[in-house]
């Protein structure tokens, strides 16, 4: 087996190769003056079992396209098997047609990955596990909860809080890993404006305790801010936010989260981070467990 890192492997390729004890190579890539991507696999890969790592954070379309180009090139070089490791899978939140006439984005992305030549796929904690059913091959989900739990050890008697019902399973897994209690909120999102509001929760459990919010994604930060406010209103002593994928889409997202009284922000390296306020956990061990 060999590991090849694409333009957006964010260090996960090297780390994964080290854990697996295999060679790591970087793909050759550049952008033409008109904005189109160029990809070349510069080494001999014929007959190899190749793991290609490419996250698909912003600019998502470019990173998805570069992944497809790598897959095409690898297949033309007669590799024996290709596993696409996509730590952050773009478009995974559009996994249903919420409104009439919407595109099923995740289906398009997964079919393109498959048709470009990936036999297998590993994704770190997609928005909903069922979304991977659109990949017509072997699809596996890497669970980074043990890695996040390690970063959260030492907090006395915390309550793990899911900021919406969709995050409940994740909260239960983190609670189990930490031997902690859990609770959940119910939120609703306006499908047109994207505004989130609280429907119900939390319970009395939070009073006087450290609350650890856990979600799959922090995008605008609206969900975490809403959940932090609700936690403090319910008597929480402190609030910590953890998520798998830290997108932090606008310049002031982290400031808004801090201003809501969130003491620590912990995410994984599926998306690159630059803020000193964000703690980053390596997901490579969770991916290695799936290979
Ligand atoms: C939605 O259901 C997801 O699980 C996250 O809660 C959401 O993507 C977070 O987005 P934002 O940070 O913009 O509230």
CSV table of C-alpha atoms and ligand atoms in Angstrom, one decimal, residues 93 127 164 187 189 215-223, ligand 1:
chain,number,residue,atom,x,y,z
A,93,UNK,CA,-25.4,18.4,4.4
A,127,UNK,CA,-23.2,14.9,8.3
A,164,UNK,CA,-29.8,19.3,17.9
A,187,UNK,CA,-33.3,23.4,17.1
A,189,UNK,CA,-33.3,26.0,10.9
A,215,UNK,CA,-21.5,18.7,16.6
A,216,UNK,CA,-20.3,17.5,13.2
A,217,UNK,CA,-19.7,20.9,11.7
A,218,UNK,CA,-19.1,24.5,12.9
A,219,UNK,CA,-19.9,26.6,9.9
A,220,UNK,CA,-21.3,30.1,10.8
A,221,UNK,CA,-21.2,29.2,14.5
A,222,UNK,CA,-24.9,30.0,14.8
A,223,UNK,CA,-25.7,26.5,16.3
B,1,LIG,C1,-26.6,20.8,11.0
B,1,LIG,O1,-27.5,20.1,11.1
B,1,LIG,C2,-25.2,20.5,11.3
B,1,LIG,O2,-25.1,19.3,12.1
B,1,LIG,C3,-24.5,21.6,12.1
B,1,LIG,O3,-25.3,21.8,13.3
B,1,LIG,C4,-24.5,22.9,11.3
B,1,LIG,O4,-24.0,22.6,10.0
B,1,LIG,C5,-23.7,24.0,12.0
B,1,LIG,O5,-23.8,25.1,11.2
B,1,LIG,P1,-23.7,26.6,11.8
B,1,LIG,O6,-22.4,26.6,12.5
B,1,LIG,O7,-23.8,27.5,10.6
B,1,LIG,O8,-24.8,26.8,12.8
